[in-house]
Short mmCIF file of C-alpha atoms in Angstrom, two decimals:
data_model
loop_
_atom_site.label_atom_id
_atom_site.label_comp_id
_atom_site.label_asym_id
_atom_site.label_seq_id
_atom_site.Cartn_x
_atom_site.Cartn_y
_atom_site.Cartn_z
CA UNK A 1 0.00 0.00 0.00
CA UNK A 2 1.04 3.42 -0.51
CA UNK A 3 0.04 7.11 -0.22
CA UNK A 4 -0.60 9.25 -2.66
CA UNK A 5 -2.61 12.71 -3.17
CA UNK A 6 -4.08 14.27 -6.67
CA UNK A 7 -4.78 17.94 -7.09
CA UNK A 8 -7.30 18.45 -10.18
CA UNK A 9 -7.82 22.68 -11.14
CA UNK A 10 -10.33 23.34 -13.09
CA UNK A 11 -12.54 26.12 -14.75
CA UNK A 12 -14.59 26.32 -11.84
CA UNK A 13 -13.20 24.66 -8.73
CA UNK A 14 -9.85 22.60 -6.94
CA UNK A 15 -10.07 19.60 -5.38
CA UNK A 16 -7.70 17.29 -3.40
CA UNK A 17 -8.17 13.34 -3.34
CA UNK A 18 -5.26 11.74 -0.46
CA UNK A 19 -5.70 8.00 -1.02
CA UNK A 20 -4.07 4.69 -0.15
CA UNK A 21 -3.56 2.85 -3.44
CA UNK A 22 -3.23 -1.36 -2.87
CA UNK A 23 -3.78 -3.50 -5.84
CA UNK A 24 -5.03 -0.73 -8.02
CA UNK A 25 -7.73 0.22 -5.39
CA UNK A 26 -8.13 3.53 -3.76
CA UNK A 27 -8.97 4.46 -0.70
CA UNK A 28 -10.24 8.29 0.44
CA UNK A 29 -8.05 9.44 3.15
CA UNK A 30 -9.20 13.27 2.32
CA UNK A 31 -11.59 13.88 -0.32
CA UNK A 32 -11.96 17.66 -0.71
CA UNK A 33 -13.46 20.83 -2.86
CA UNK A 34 -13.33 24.39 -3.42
CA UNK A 35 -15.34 26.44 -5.88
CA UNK A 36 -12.59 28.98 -6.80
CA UNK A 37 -13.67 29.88 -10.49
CA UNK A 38 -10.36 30.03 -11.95
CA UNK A 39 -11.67 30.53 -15.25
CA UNK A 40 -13.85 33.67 -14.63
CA UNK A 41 -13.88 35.58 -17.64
CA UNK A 42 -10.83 33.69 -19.41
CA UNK A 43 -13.36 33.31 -22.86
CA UNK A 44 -14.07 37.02 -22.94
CA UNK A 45 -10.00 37.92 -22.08
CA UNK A 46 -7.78 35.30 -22.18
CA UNK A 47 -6.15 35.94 -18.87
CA UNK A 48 -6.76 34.44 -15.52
CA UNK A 49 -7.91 37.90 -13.30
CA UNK A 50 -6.21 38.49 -9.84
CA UNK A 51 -9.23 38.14 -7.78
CA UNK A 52 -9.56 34.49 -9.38
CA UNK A 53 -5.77 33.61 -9.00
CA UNK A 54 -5.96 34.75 -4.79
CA UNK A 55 -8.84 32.49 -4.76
CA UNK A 56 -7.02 29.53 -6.13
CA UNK A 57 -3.90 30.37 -3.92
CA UNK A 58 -6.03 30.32 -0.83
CA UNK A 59 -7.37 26.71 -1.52
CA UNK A 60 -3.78 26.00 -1.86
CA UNK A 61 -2.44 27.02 0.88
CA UNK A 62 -5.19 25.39 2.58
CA UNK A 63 -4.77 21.91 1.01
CA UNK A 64 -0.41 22.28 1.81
CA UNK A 65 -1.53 22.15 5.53
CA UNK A 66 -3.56 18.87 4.39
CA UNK A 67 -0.64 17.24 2.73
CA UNK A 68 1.78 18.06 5.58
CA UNK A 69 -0.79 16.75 8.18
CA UNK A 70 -1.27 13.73 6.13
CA UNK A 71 2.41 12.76 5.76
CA UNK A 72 3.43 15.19 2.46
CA UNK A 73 2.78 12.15 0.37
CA UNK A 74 4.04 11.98 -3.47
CA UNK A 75 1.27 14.75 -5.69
CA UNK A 76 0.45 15.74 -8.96
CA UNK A 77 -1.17 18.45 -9.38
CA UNK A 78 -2.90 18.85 -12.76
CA UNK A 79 -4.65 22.06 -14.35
CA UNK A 80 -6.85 21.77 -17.63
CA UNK A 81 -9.00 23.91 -19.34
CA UNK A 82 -8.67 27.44 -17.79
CA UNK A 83 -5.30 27.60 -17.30
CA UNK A 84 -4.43 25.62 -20.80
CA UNK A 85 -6.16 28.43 -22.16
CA UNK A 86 -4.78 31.81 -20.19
CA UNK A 87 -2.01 33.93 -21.60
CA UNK A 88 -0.42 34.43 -18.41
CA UNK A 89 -0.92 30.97 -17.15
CA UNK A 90 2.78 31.24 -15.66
CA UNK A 91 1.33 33.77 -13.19
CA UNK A 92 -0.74 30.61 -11.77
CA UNK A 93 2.53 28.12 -12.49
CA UNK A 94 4.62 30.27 -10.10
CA UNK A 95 1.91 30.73 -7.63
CA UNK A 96 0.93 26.78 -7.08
CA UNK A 97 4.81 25.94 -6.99
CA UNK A 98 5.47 28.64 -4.68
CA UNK A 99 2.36 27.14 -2.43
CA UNK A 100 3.11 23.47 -2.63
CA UNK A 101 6.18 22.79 -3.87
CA UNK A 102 4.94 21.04 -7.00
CA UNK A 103 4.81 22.37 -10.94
CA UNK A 104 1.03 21.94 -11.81
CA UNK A 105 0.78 19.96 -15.10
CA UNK A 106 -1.23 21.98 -17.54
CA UNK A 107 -2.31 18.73 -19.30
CA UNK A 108 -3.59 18.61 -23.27
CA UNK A 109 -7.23 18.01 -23.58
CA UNK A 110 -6.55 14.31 -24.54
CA UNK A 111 -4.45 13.27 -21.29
CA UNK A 112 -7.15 15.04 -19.62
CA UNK A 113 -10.00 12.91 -21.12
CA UNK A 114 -7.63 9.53 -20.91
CA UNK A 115 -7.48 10.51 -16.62
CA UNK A 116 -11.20 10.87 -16.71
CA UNK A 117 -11.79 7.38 -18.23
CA UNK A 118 -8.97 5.37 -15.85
CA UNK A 119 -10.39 7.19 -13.07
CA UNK A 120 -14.33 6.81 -13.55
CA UNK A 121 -14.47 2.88 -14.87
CA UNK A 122 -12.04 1.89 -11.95
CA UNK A 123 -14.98 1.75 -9.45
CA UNK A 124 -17.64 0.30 -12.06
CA UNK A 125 -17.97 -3.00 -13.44
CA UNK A 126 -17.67 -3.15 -17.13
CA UNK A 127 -17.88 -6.37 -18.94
CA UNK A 128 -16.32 -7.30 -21.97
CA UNK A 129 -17.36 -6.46 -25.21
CA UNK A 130 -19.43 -2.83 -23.69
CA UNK A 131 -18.27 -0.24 -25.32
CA UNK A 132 -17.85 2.71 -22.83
CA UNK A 133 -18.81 6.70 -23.09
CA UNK A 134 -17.04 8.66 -20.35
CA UNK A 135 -18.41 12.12 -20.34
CA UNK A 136 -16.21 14.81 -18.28
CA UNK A 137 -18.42 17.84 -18.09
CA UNK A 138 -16.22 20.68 -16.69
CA UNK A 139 -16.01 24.30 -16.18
CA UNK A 140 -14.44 25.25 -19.51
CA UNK A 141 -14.40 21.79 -21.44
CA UNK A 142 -15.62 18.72 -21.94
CA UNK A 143 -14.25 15.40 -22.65
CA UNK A 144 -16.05 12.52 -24.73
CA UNK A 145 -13.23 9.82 -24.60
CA UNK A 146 -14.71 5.67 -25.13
CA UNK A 147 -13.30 2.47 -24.34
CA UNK A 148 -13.58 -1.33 -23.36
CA UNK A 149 -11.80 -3.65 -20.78
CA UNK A 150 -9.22 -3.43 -23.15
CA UNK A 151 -8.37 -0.22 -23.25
CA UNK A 152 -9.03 3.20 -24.81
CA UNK A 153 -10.82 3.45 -28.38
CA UNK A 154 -10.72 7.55 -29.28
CA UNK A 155 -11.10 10.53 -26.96
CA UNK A 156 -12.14 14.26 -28.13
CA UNK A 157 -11.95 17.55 -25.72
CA UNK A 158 -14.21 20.38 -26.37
CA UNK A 159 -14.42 23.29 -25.27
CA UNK A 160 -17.55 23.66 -23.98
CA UNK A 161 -18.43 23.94 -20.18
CA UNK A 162 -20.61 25.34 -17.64
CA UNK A 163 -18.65 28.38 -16.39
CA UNK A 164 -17.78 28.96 -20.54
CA UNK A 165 -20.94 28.59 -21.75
CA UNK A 166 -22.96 30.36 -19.00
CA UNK A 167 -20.55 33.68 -20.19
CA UNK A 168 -21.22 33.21 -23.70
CA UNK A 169 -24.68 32.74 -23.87
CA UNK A 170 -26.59 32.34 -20.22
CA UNK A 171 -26.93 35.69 -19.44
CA UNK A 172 -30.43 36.02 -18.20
CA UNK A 173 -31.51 34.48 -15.29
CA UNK A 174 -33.40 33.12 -16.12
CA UNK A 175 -32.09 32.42 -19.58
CA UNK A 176 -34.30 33.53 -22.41
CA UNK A 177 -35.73 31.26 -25.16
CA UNK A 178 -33.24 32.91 -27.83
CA UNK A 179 -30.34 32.51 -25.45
CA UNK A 180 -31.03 29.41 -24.87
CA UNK A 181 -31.40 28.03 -28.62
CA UNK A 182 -28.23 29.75 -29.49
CA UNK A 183 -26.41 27.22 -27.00
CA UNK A 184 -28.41 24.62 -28.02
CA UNK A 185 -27.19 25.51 -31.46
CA UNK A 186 -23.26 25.32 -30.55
CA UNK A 187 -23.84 22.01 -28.11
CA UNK A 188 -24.76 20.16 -31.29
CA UNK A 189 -21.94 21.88 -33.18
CA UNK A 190 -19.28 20.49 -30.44
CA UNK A 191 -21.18 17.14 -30.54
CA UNK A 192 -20.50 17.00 -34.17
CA UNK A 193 -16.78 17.76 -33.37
CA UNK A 194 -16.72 14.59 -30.92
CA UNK A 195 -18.65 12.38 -33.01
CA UNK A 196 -15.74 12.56 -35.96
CA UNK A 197 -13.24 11.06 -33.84
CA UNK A 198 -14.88 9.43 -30.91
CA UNK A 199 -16.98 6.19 -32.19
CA UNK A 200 -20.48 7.78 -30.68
CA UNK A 201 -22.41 4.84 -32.55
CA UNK A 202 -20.86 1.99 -30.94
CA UNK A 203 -21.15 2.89 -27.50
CA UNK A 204 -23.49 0.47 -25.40
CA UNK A 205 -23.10 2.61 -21.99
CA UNK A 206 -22.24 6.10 -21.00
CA UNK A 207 -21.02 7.49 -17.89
CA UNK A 208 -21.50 10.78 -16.62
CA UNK A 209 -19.30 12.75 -14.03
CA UNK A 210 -18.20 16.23 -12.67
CA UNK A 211 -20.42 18.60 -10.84
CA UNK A 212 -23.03 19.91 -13.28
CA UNK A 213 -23.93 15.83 -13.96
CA UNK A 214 -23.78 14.87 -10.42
CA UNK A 215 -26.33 17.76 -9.60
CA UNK A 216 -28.79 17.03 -12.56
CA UNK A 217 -28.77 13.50 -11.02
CA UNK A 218 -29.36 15.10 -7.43
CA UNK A 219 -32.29 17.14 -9.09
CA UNK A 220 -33.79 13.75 -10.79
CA UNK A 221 -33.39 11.69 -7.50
CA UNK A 222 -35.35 14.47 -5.58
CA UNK A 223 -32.49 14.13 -3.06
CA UNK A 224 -33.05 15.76 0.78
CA UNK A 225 -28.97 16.82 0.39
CA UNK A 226 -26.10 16.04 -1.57
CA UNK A 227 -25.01 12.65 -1.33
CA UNK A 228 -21.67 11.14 -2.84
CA UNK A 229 -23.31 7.45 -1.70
CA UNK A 230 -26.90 8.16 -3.34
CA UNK A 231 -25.02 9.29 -6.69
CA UNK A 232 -22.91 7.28 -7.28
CA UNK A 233 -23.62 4.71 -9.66
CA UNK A 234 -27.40 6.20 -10.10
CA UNK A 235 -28.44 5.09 -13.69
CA UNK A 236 -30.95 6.96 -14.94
CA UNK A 237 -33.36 7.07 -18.06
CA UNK A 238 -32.75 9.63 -20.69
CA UNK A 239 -36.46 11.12 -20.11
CA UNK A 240 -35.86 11.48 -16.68
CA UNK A 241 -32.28 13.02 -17.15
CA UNK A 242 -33.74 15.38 -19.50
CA UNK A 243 -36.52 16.38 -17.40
CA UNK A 244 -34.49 17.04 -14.52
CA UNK A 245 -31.82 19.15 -16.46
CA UNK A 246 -34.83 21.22 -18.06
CA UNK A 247 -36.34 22.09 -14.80
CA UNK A 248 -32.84 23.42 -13.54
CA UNK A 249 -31.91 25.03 -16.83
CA UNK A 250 -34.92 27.49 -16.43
CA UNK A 251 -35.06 27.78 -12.92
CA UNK A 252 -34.19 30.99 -11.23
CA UNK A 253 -31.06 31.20 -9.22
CA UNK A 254 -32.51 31.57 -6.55
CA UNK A 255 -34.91 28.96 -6.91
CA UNK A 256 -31.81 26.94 -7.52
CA UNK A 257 -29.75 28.32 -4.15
CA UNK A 258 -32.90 26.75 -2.21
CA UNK A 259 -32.30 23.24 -3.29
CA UNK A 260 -31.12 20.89 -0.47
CA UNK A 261 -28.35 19.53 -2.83
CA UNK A 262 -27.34 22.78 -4.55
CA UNK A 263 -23.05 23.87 -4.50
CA UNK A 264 -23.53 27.68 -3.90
CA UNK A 265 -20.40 27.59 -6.73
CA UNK A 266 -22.96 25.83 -8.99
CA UNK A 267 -26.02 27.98 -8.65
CA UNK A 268 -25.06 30.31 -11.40
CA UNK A 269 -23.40 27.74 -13.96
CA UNK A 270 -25.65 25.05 -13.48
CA UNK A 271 -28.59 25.74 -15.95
CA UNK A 272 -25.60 25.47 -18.66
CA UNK A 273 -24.39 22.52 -17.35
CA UNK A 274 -27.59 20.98 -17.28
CA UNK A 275 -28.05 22.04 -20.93
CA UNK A 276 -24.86 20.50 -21.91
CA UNK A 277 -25.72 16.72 -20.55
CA UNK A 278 -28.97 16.75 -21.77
CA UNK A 279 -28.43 17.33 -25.61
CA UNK A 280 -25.56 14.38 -25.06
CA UNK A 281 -27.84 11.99 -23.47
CA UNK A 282 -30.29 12.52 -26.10
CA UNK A 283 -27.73 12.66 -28.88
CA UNK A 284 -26.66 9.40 -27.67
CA UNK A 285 -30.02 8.03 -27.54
CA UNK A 286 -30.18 9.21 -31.15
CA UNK A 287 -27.12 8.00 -32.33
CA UNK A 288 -27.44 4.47 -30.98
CA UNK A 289 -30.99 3.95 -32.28
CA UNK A 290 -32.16 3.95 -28.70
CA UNK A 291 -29.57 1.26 -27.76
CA UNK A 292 -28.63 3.67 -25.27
CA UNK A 293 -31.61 4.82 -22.83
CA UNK A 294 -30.24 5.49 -19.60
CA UNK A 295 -26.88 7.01 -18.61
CA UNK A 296 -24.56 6.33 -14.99
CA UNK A 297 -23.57 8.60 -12.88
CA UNK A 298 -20.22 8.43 -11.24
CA UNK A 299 -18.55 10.52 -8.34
CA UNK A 300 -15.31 8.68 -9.56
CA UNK A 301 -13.45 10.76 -11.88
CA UNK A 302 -9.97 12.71 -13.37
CA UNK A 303 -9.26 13.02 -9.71
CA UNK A 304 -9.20 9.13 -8.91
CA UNK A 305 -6.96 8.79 -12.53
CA UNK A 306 -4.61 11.03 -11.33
CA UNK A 307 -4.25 9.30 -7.83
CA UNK A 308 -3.66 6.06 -10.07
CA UNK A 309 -1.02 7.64 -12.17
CA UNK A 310 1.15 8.98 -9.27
CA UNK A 311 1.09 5.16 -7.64
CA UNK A 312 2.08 4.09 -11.03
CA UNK A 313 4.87 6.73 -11.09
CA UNK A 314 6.05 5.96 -7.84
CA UNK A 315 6.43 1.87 -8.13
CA UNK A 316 3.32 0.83 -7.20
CA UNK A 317 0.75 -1.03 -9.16
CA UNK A 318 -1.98 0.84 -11.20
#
């Protein structure tokens, strides 16, 4: 058995997974999340603002005293979309090494969606011959990447996310009928961009994580308060997916605040989020000639690949 810890920063928050990793298994030692919107206004300028950088800094700092109280066990600390996208990304390079003592990684969109996959179909039983969908619905991209119990098949980053998409086009709250067709519009454009490289026809199961789907599923499942237990592994119908992710996309945010289940980091992205899953769910259900109905959720994701990878960097057995 050994230690490790993963640091994921994304569009929209930092988290830190510490985990014992025997025979491939991982165990939470510290499981932790901070909405810090890194990518706040990156689509409209290209930079990562101050105000957003001192927020990410803090949740380092913060998650430094973790590591130290937890042994300072081997990390990687990967950033995606935001910070693959900023001009002065070396601002936040220099700041996290300063913090922590570690480079962050600002991964390609393809390592990114290969993490997602190792780290979501570890926990879930996949049997030979199903062809896998693991969708990675972040911040300021998502990943579409497919495989079997043999490995990966194709994977395909967008850039299309809650905190990006809720800037471009969610302005209203809540959003209008035009605002909302013009996303509509540029969802099916990025699901055309997926479905060139990433096999969309073949798949025979798709699996759902990150916030924005773990919250739709909250919102389906009527849930008294967020539950990592309840969600994971929740299938789902397409209707009912749907359903849920219409109610939240035109929901006020404050009707969204109220909900028992409800980030306060999420309230204002969400109804993009939302948007986003359901035209995949029901492009899949398309595209597979209803082979596909239902979709998984899993609470299991880029973090838990990322723990993986640092056992397998450091000797131990993935």
């Amino acid at each position: 058995m050994m230690r490790t810890a993963a640091i994921d920063c994304g569009t929209n928050s930092i988290r830190l997974l510490i985990a014992d990793v025997e025979d491939g298994v991982l165990t939470d030692v510290e499981r932790l999340m901070r909405v810090v919107r890194l990518g706040e206004g990156v689509d409209a300028t290209g930079r990562l603002s101050d105000a957003a950088l001192e927020r990410t800094f803090a949740a380092a700092e913060e998650y430094a005293v973790l590591l130290g109280k937890h042994g300072s066990p081997p990390v990687r600390f990967v950033a995606t979309s935001a910070s693959r996208d900023a001009e002065n990304r070396q601002d936040f390079v220099d700041g996290i090494r300063a913090r922590l003592g570690v480079t962050p990684e600002v991964i390609s969109g393809d390592e990114e969606a290969r993490l997602s996959f190792e780290g979501a179909v570890s926990v879930l039983a996949t049997a030979a011959g199903e062809t896998v969908l693991v969708v990675d619905l972040g911040g300021g991209s998502t990943e579409f990447v497919a495989g079997t119990t043999d490995g990966l098949l194709a994977a395909r980053s967008t850039d299309m996310g809650c905190v990006r998409y809720t800037e471009r086009f969610l302005q209203a709250d809540p959003p209008s009928a035009e605002q909302i067709g013009a996303m509509e519009t540029e969802v099916g454009r990025m699901l055309d961009q997926a479905a060139a490289e990433v096999p969309l026809e073949r798949v025979t199961r798709v699996v759902g994580v990150a916030g924005s789907i773990t919250t739709v599923t909250a919102h389906a499942l009527e849930l008294p308060e967020y539950s990592a237990s309840r969600l994971h592994g929740a299938e789902l119908p397409v209707a009912e997916i749907t359903a849920a992710a219409s109610d939240l996309l035109h929901a006020t945010r404050e009707e969204r605040a109220a909900l028992p289940y409800m980030h306060p980091g999420r309230v204002d992205v969400i109804g993009a989020g939302a948007l986003i899953w359901k035209c995949i769910v029901e492009r899949m259900a398309a595209v597979t000639g209803g082979r596909v109905s239902a979709a998984v959720t899993s609470e299991h994701d880029i973090l838990d690949g990322i723990a993986l990878s640092v056992a397998e960097r450091n000797g131990g057995a993935p």
